[in-house]
């Protein structure tokens, strides 16, 4: 029994009918869970009918048919119609179960009437009594089993629907056009999967609850009319009036829900972008600004949420009023029409029938609310599923003929798909198999767009594109998956050891991999966060080489690596390993162009020159300017490096030299033995239900609201019980007239409605306060978290908290809180009534309340269910960022297959947890029914239909466990040091000089991790330009991280003008430092907001900054000038232009210390030379620290710092270092040798 279940064992499909009815098929798993904490491997696999692939195939088939049928007709509700077409039979079966339960519930009052009549007989017939008890048993068993099966079967169908839609959305994003991706950001797509698809998974339950509630109401009215005759007619009038009054409320709720979802999309879109670019936000100390932006979106969202809940309160009161008014009017009808005697039998049968109305009355507002949410979600998914897709005929692809041929004839292309805004115009390109084509030009010329045209990523307006053979693509913006280095290189292909080792070797990754504790099984953080820029580029390149494609499209792959590595990669990888392949190489390194077969010069979206290197060197042309700019930068140290013509020998020596070694490469910063980077998602252990409730109440300071809501609920139950007691004791009293009895009953019942209003109002106030408090604490905690948290936590995991978990907190938990209060109050009232009616049965009530042994296992399953959702959303988010690479490599099917596995894992846990919950509720109800059977004759006042408090408490407990607790985990992230230390604030003019002293600086990224910077001691004098050089992974970027305190020193100190930077607040430090980062980052918004996010500068100042950073001409041509749009992460601007934006920021925010971290890596040599002059002029009196791979960038520095695997190798003036056989002179020699090849 306690053995682990077989991995491929499908328990549910093999279960017998009785086992399915009684849910005993889940027994082995629950027993296992009671003996040890469950994990994902313990849970049985899904049957083939429940798998996501089959669900998606069925949905896709139905979608295609409906789309074809309605091509020119109705385009609404495609998703709903497709879902209905696939699952209508299953939904009918679920409906039958719901109907059986409804009939059983409504028949109970009639049985009660029979019991009362039987008890009033002077001579009782034992057979008749036994028959009545037997009938009661049958009714309750049918009610319980049918209801449990209805819930489980509906959840199972809903799970299939949910899986189908999650997969459909994911599959759609793999085919989404560029225009579609602009309309639907990554955050929105994650929202469709994590919120909308999940909500549609509840569609079946709410649909059936809706119509069965109406049927239950009508049947209850029929039961009442059979007892009181014409007296029921007056009662129908207030019932109809209350129903009609709810129509405008329903319309308002739908509007509020739609507006809420739109506001939520904006927040998630912004939050997703912020999380992906948190490093630059922290470097610039923009946390407060971007946090306020997210909170402003949340405020808009919260406004609609408040409107929704407050209006729903009025709607709820209307529904609760109806049975109270109806019962009073019916009793008046009985008195007036004399259609039935107002005795105990009549009164309590009517009361029991009205109690059967109380459940649908309570559920109808929630059902309407949920169905409105479902409707909104259907519309949102419809809009996404009908979005533009990439046109497959834009590129003619073939695997037969001249493998490696790429041809574009007269091609014009536009990102918007319109001929009015062409990105490329009249392009003609022919790359024969095995040829090497280089593409060069100034930034923003259209070089990357040319590669996208070959890939089919940019819509073709005219002309033709032909590609023969397979394609491998290396993007300019590195896209690295979460996972191991090996997984990133293999990229879904089978391991071929010889080919794999060759790919690693020619991409110069072998020494990096050897230095890692886990070798090529080293885990890479999301988007390669724990790799240096050069390492990410080389992993991408190795992925392409291993793919063994016919055509290679390389978009500036050498920009982030040093000159020696770039030369090695070009020679060993491009010219040797890919010798027989067609290569189209976009590059700014013109020194490599002498070796290629053809060069294309792109300018203004057109190919202005094409030919060999010598043929293009015509005076006055763009190409000649690019080459001259490169030569002039080389000329800065031509004479000096001429004395170092032992460059080949130097390079040979350095292969064994300490400088060449990458043994302390930056990957080590987050790797330590026996611990990989991304930690497993935390899940709570133990019984946490009531702890979660207390967290929900006290964390939001809502104890007053909770107390008032509980008081109102008990007041409601008390007045309801008082009304029942009044009837019980008054109808038999001949001294009281029937009219008087009914008046007092109406008065007491009306008072109960007041309590209902206050209960709903205080619950809403508590819910809104909790939503506001939890979100505020969550967002503060995330923005105050250190950078290490973001390095080790997948973005999808954080987004899950901010989307689906928060949605449950906003909508579901206030409802669940009401249910638990209602259930608790009602069971207490029941116990009291039972005790007052017949004391011996108090013990049975205690049994009813007794906790169940197996709830621990059910809780474990619900907690695991919470942790399987984040990987699904994370994978979708990651795919959205790398979709161009995925399509280029034609591995969409591999990613699709991996996603199916994640969805199925989430589904199998959901199915088992649902079964465990129904198992528990069924047995709780069995105890309840046993009590009822035993007390059948005596307990005439027991509510015949109430939600078992065990079930409500359990549901609430688990809802909290999956939301409040999960969000609370991220409300207590260990914070980074304070932004401001009040008593240690530096002077307003600090730093006056800009002198930086590094004193025995040692850095490690985690406790017990290897030391990355090993005792650096040096001084950057004020007003000096300091160049920092070294191999890829030598610690250059880590030094910058230490300066900005993205990582705190392990030991040693950094002083700026005598002030220890660790003694002041982070904001005070970072606002006084300027940086142009290695990876330029833009945010969704406008040109103005990207240059001046804090809104501190005038338009005139911004235009001056644009002019200095060479962007004025580009921006002035845009129709909206400074208000021109910037799309998500700046995708509508080239990489080089993004770097210029970053330069514009530092020109606006002038500081005494400027850091350039590979700042011009994606810029051509000519623009680089102009920018270096601007930086020299603008920051003449500033301390400028330049981290660069281009030696000309640092050759004119006042001082050069050479790092090698975390140690300071040399620090001196470049002219002095060039006079000796130094590490720096060796770097210069390498660069010179690669340039001399021209």
CSV table of N, CA, C and O in Angstrom, one decimal, residues 5-66:
chain,number,residue,atom,x,y,z
A,5,UNK,N,3.7,4.5,-6.5
A,5,UNK,CA,2.9,4.0,-7.6
A,5,UNK,C,3.7,3.9,-8.8
A,5,UNK,O,4.7,4.6,-9.0
A,6,UNK,N,3.4,2.9,-9.7
A,6,UNK,CA,4.2,2.7,-10.9
A,6,UNK,C,4.1,4.0,-11.8
A,6,UNK,O,3.1,4.6,-11.9
A,7,UNK,N,5.2,4.4,-12.4
A,7,UNK,CA,5.3,5.6,-13.1
A,7,UNK,C,4.3,5.8,-14.2
A,7,UNK,O,3.7,6.8,-14.3
A,8,UNK,N,4.1,4.7,-14.9
A,8,UNK,CA,3.2,4.8,-16.1
A,8,UNK,C,1.8,4.2,-15.7
A,8,UNK,O,1.0,3.9,-16.6
A,9,UNK,N,1.6,4.0,-14.4
A,9,UNK,CA,0.3,3.4,-14.0
A,9,UNK,C,-0.8,4.5,-14.1
A,9,UNK,O,-0.7,5.5,-13.5
A,10,UNK,N,-1.8,4.2,-14.8
A,10,UNK,CA,-3.0,5.1,-15.0
A,10,UNK,C,-4.1,4.5,-14.1
A,10,UNK,O,-4.8,3.6,-14.5
A,11,UNK,N,-4.2,5.0,-12.9
A,11,UNK,CA,-5.2,4.4,-11.9
A,11,UNK,C,-6.6,4.6,-12.3
A,11,UNK,O,-7.4,3.7,-12.3
A,12,UNK,N,-7.0,5.8,-12.7
A,12,UNK,CA,-8.4,6.1,-13.0
A,12,UNK,C,-9.0,5.3,-14.1
A,12,UNK,O,-10.1,4.8,-14.0
A,13,UNK,N,-8.3,5.1,-15.2
A,13,UNK,CA,-8.8,4.3,-16.3
A,13,UNK,C,-9.0,2.9,-16.0
A,13,UNK,O,-9.9,2.2,-16.6
A,14,UNK,N,-8.3,2.4,-15.0
A,14,UNK,CA,-8.4,1.0,-14.7
A,14,UNK,C,-9.3,0.7,-13.5
A,14,UNK,O,-9.6,-0.5,-13.2
A,15,UNK,N,-9.9,1.7,-12.9
A,15,UNK,CA,-10.8,1.6,-11.8
A,15,UNK,C,-12.1,1.0,-12.2
A,15,UNK,O,-12.6,1.3,-13.3
A,16,UNK,N,-12.7,0.3,-11.2
A,16,UNK,CA,-14.1,-0.2,-11.5
A,16,UNK,C,-15.1,0.9,-11.3
A,16,UNK,O,-14.8,1.9,-10.7
A,17,UNK,N,-16.4,0.6,-11.6
A,17,UNK,CA,-17.4,1.6,-11.5
A,17,UNK,C,-17.6,2.0,-10.1
A,17,UNK,O,-17.8,3.2,-9.7
A,18,UNK,N,-17.7,1.0,-9.2
A,18,UNK,CA,-17.9,1.2,-7.7
A,18,UNK,C,-16.7,2.1,-7.2
A,18,UNK,O,-16.9,3.0,-6.4
A,19,UNK,N,-15.5,1.7,-7.6
A,19,UNK,CA,-14.3,2.5,-7.2
A,19,UNK,C,-14.4,3.9,-7.6
A,19,UNK,O,-14.0,4.8,-6.9
A,20,UNK,N,-14.9,4.2,-8.8
A,20,UNK,CA,-15.0,5.5,-9.4
A,20,UNK,C,-16.1,6.3,-8.6
A,20,UNK,O,-15.9,7.5,-8.3
A,21,UNK,N,-17.2,5.6,-8.3
A,21,UNK,CA,-18.3,6.2,-7.5
A,21,UNK,C,-17.9,6.7,-6.1
A,21,UNK,O,-18.2,7.7,-5.7
A,22,UNK,N,-17.1,5.8,-5.5
A,22,UNK,CA,-16.7,6.0,-4.1
A,22,UNK,C,-15.3,6.7,-4.0
A,22,UNK,O,-14.9,6.9,-2.9
A,23,UNK,N,-14.7,6.9,-5.1
A,23,UNK,CA,-13.4,7.5,-5.2
A,23,UNK,C,-12.3,6.7,-4.5
A,23,UNK,O,-11.3,7.3,-4.1
A,24,UNK,N,-12.5,5.4,-4.4
A,24,UNK,CA,-11.5,4.6,-3.7
A,24,UNK,C,-10.3,4.4,-4.5
A,24,UNK,O,-9.3,3.9,-4.0
A,25,UNK,N,-10.3,4.7,-5.8
A,25,UNK,CA,-9.1,4.5,-6.7
A,25,UNK,C,-8.0,5.4,-6.2
A,25,UNK,O,-6.8,5.2,-6.6
A,26,UNK,N,-8.3,6.5,-5.5
A,26,UNK,CA,-7.3,7.4,-5.0
A,26,UNK,C,-6.7,7.0,-3.7
A,26,UNK,O,-5.7,7.6,-3.2
A,27,UNK,N,-7.3,5.9,-3.1
A,27,UNK,CA,-6.8,5.4,-1.7
A,27,UNK,C,-5.3,5.2,-1.6
A,27,UNK,O,-4.7,5.7,-0.6
A,28,UNK,N,-4.7,4.5,-2.6
A,28,UNK,CA,-3.2,4.2,-2.4
A,28,UNK,C,-2.4,5.5,-2.3
A,28,UNK,O,-1.5,5.6,-1.5
A,29,UNK,N,-2.8,6.5,-3.1
A,29,UNK,CA,-2.1,7.8,-3.1
A,29,UNK,C,-2.2,8.5,-1.8
A,29,UNK,O,-1.3,9.1,-1.2
A,30,UNK,N,-3.5,8.5,-1.3
A,30,UNK,CA,-3.7,9.2,0.0
A,30,UNK,C,-3.0,8.5,1.2
A,30,UNK,O,-2.5,9.2,2.1
A,31,UNK,N,-3.0,7.2,1.1
A,31,UNK,CA,-2.3,6.4,2.1
A,31,UNK,C,-0.8,6.7,2.1
A,31,UNK,O,-0.1,6.9,3.1
A,32,UNK,N,-0.2,6.8,0.9
A,32,UNK,CA,1.2,7.2,0.7
A,32,UNK,C,1.4,8.6,1.3
A,32,UNK,O,2.4,8.8,1.9
A,33,UNK,N,0.5,9.5,1.0
A,33,UNK,CA,0.7,10.8,1.5
A,33,UNK,C,0.6,11.0,3.0
A,33,UNK,O,1.1,11.9,3.6
A,34,UNK,N,-0.1,10.0,3.6
A,34,UNK,CA,-0.2,10.1,5.1
A,34,UNK,C,1.1,9.6,5.8
A,34,UNK,O,1.3,9.9,6.9
A,35,UNK,N,1.9,8.9,5.0
A,35,UNK,CA,3.1,8.3,5.5
A,35,UNK,C,4.4,9.1,5.2
A,35,UNK,O,5.4,9.1,5.9
A,36,UNK,N,4.3,9.9,4.2
A,36,UNK,CA,5.4,10.8,3.8
A,36,UNK,C,5.0,11.9,2.9
A,36,UNK,O,3.9,11.9,2.3
A,37,UNK,N,5.7,13.0,2.8
A,37,UNK,CA,5.3,14.1,1.9
A,37,UNK,C,5.3,13.6,0.5
A,37,UNK,O,6.3,13.0,0.0
A,38,UNK,N,4.3,14.0,-0.2
A,38,UNK,CA,4.2,13.5,-1.6
A,38,UNK,C,5.0,14.4,-2.5
A,38,UNK,O,5.3,15.6,-2.2
A,39,UNK,N,5.5,13.8,-3.6
A,39,UNK,CA,6.2,14.6,-4.7
A,39,UNK,C,5.5,14.3,-6.0
A,39,UNK,O,4.7,13.4,-6.1
A,40,UNK,N,6.0,15.0,-7.0
A,40,UNK,CA,5.4,14.9,-8.3
A,40,UNK,C,5.4,13.5,-8.9
A,40,UNK,O,4.5,13.1,-9.6
A,41,UNK,N,6.5,12.7,-8.6
A,41,UNK,CA,6.6,11.4,-9.2
A,41,UNK,C,5.6,10.4,-8.5
A,41,UNK,O,5.4,9.3,-9.1
A,42,UNK,N,5.1,10.7,-7.4
A,42,UNK,CA,4.2,9.8,-6.7
A,42,UNK,C,2.8,9.8,-7.4
A,42,UNK,O,2.0,8.9,-7.2
A,43,UNK,N,2.5,10.8,-8.1
A,43,UNK,CA,1.1,11.0,-8.6
A,43,UNK,C,1.0,10.2,-10.0
A,43,UNK,O,1.8,10.3,-10.8
A,44,UNK,N,-0.1,9.4,-10.1
A,44,UNK,CA,-0.3,8.6,-11.3
A,44,UNK,C,-0.5,9.5,-12.5
A,44,UNK,O,-1.0,10.6,-12.4
A,45,UNK,N,-0.1,8.9,-13.6
A,45,UNK,CA,-0.2,9.6,-14.9
A,45,UNK,C,-1.6,9.7,-15.4
A,45,UNK,O,-2.5,9.0,-15.0
A,46,UNK,N,-1.8,10.6,-16.4
A,46,UNK,CA,-3.1,10.8,-17.0
A,46,UNK,C,-3.4,9.7,-18.0
A,46,UNK,O,-2.5,9.2,-18.6
A,47,UNK,N,-4.7,9.4,-18.1
A,47,UNK,CA,-5.1,8.5,-19.2
A,47,UNK,C,-5.0,9.3,-20.5
A,47,UNK,O,-5.0,10.5,-20.5
A,48,UNK,N,-5.0,8.5,-21.6
A,48,UNK,CA,-4.9,9.2,-22.9
A,48,UNK,C,-6.1,10.2,-23.2
A,48,UNK,O,-5.9,11.2,-23.9
A,49,UNK,N,-7.2,9.9,-22.6
A,49,UNK,CA,-8.4,10.8,-22.8
A,49,UNK,C,-8.2,12.2,-22.2
A,49,UNK,O,-8.8,13.2,-22.6
A,50,UNK,N,-7.3,12.2,-21.1
A,50,UNK,CA,-7.1,13.4,-20.4
A,50,UNK,C,-5.9,14.2,-20.8
A,50,UNK,O,-5.6,15.3,-20.3
A,51,UNK,N,-5.1,13.6,-21.7
A,51,UNK,CA,-3.8,14.3,-22.1
A,51,UNK,C,-4.1,15.5,-23.0
A,51,UNK,O,-5.1,15.6,-23.7
A,52,UNK,N,-3.2,16.5,-22.8
A,52,UNK,CA,-3.4,17.8,-23.5
A,52,UNK,C,-3.3,17.7,-25.0
A,52,UNK,O,-4.0,18.4,-25.7
A,53,UNK,N,-2.5,16.7,-25.6
A,53,UNK,CA,-2.4,16.6,-27.0
A,53,UNK,C,-3.8,16.2,-27.7
A,53,UNK,O,-4.2,16.9,-28.7
A,54,UNK,N,-4.4,15.2,-27.1
A,54,UNK,CA,-5.7,14.9,-27.6
A,54,UNK,C,-6.8,16.0,-27.5
A,54,UNK,O,-7.5,16.3,-28.4
A,55,UNK,N,-6.7,16.7,-26.3
A,55,UNK,CA,-7.6,17.8,-26.1
A,55,UNK,C,-7.4,18.9,-27.1
A,55,UNK,O,-8.4,19.4,-27.7
A,56,UNK,N,-6.1,19.2,-27.4
A,56,UNK,CA,-5.8,20.2,-28.4
A,56,UNK,C,-6.2,19.8,-29.8
A,56,UNK,O,-6.8,20.6,-30.6
A,57,UNK,N,-5.9,18.6,-30.1
A,57,UNK,CA,-6.3,18.1,-31.5
A,57,UNK,C,-7.8,18.2,-31.7
A,57,UNK,O,-8.2,18.7,-32.8
A,58,UNK,N,-8.6,17.8,-30.8
A,58,UNK,CA,-10.0,17.9,-30.9
A,58,UNK,C,-10.5,19.3,-31.0
A,58,UNK,O,-11.3,19.7,-31.8
A,59,UNK,N,-9.9,20.2,-30.2
A,59,UNK,CA,-10.3,21.6,-30.2
A,59,UNK,C,-9.9,22.2,-31.5
A,59,UNK,O,-10.7,23.0,-32.1
A,60,UNK,N,-8.7,22.0,-32.0
A,60,UNK,CA,-8.2,22.6,-33.2
A,60,UNK,C,-9.0,22.2,-34.4
A,60,UNK,O,-9.3,23.0,-35.3
A,61,UNK,N,-9.4,20.9,-34.4
A,61,UNK,CA,-10.2,20.4,-35.5
A,61,UNK,C,-11.6,21.1,-35.5
A,61,UNK,O,-12.0,21.6,-36.6
A,62,UNK,N,-12.2,21.2,-34.3
A,62,UNK,CA,-13.5,21.9,-34.2
A,62,UNK,C,-13.3,23.4,-34.6
A,62,UNK,O,-14.2,24.0,-35.3
A,63,UNK,N,-12.2,24.0,-34.1
A,63,UNK,CA,-12.0,25.5,-34.4
A,63,UNK,C,-11.8,25.7,-35.9
A,63,UNK,O,-12.4,26.6,-36.5
A,64,UNK,N,-11.1,24.8,-36.6
A,64,UNK,CA,-10.9,24.9,-38.1
A,64,UNK,C,-12.2,24.8,-38.8
A,64,UNK,O,-12.5,25.6,-39.7
A,65,UNK,N,-13.1,23.9,-38.4
A,65,UNK,CA,-14.3,23.7,-39.1
A,65,UNK,C,-15.2,24.9,-38.9
A,65,UNK,O,-15.8,25.4,-39.8
A,66,UNK,N,-15.3,25.4,-37.6
A,66,UNK,CA,-16.1,26.6,-37.3
A,66,UNK,C,-15.6,27.8,-38.1
A,66,UNK,O,-16.4,28.6,-38.6
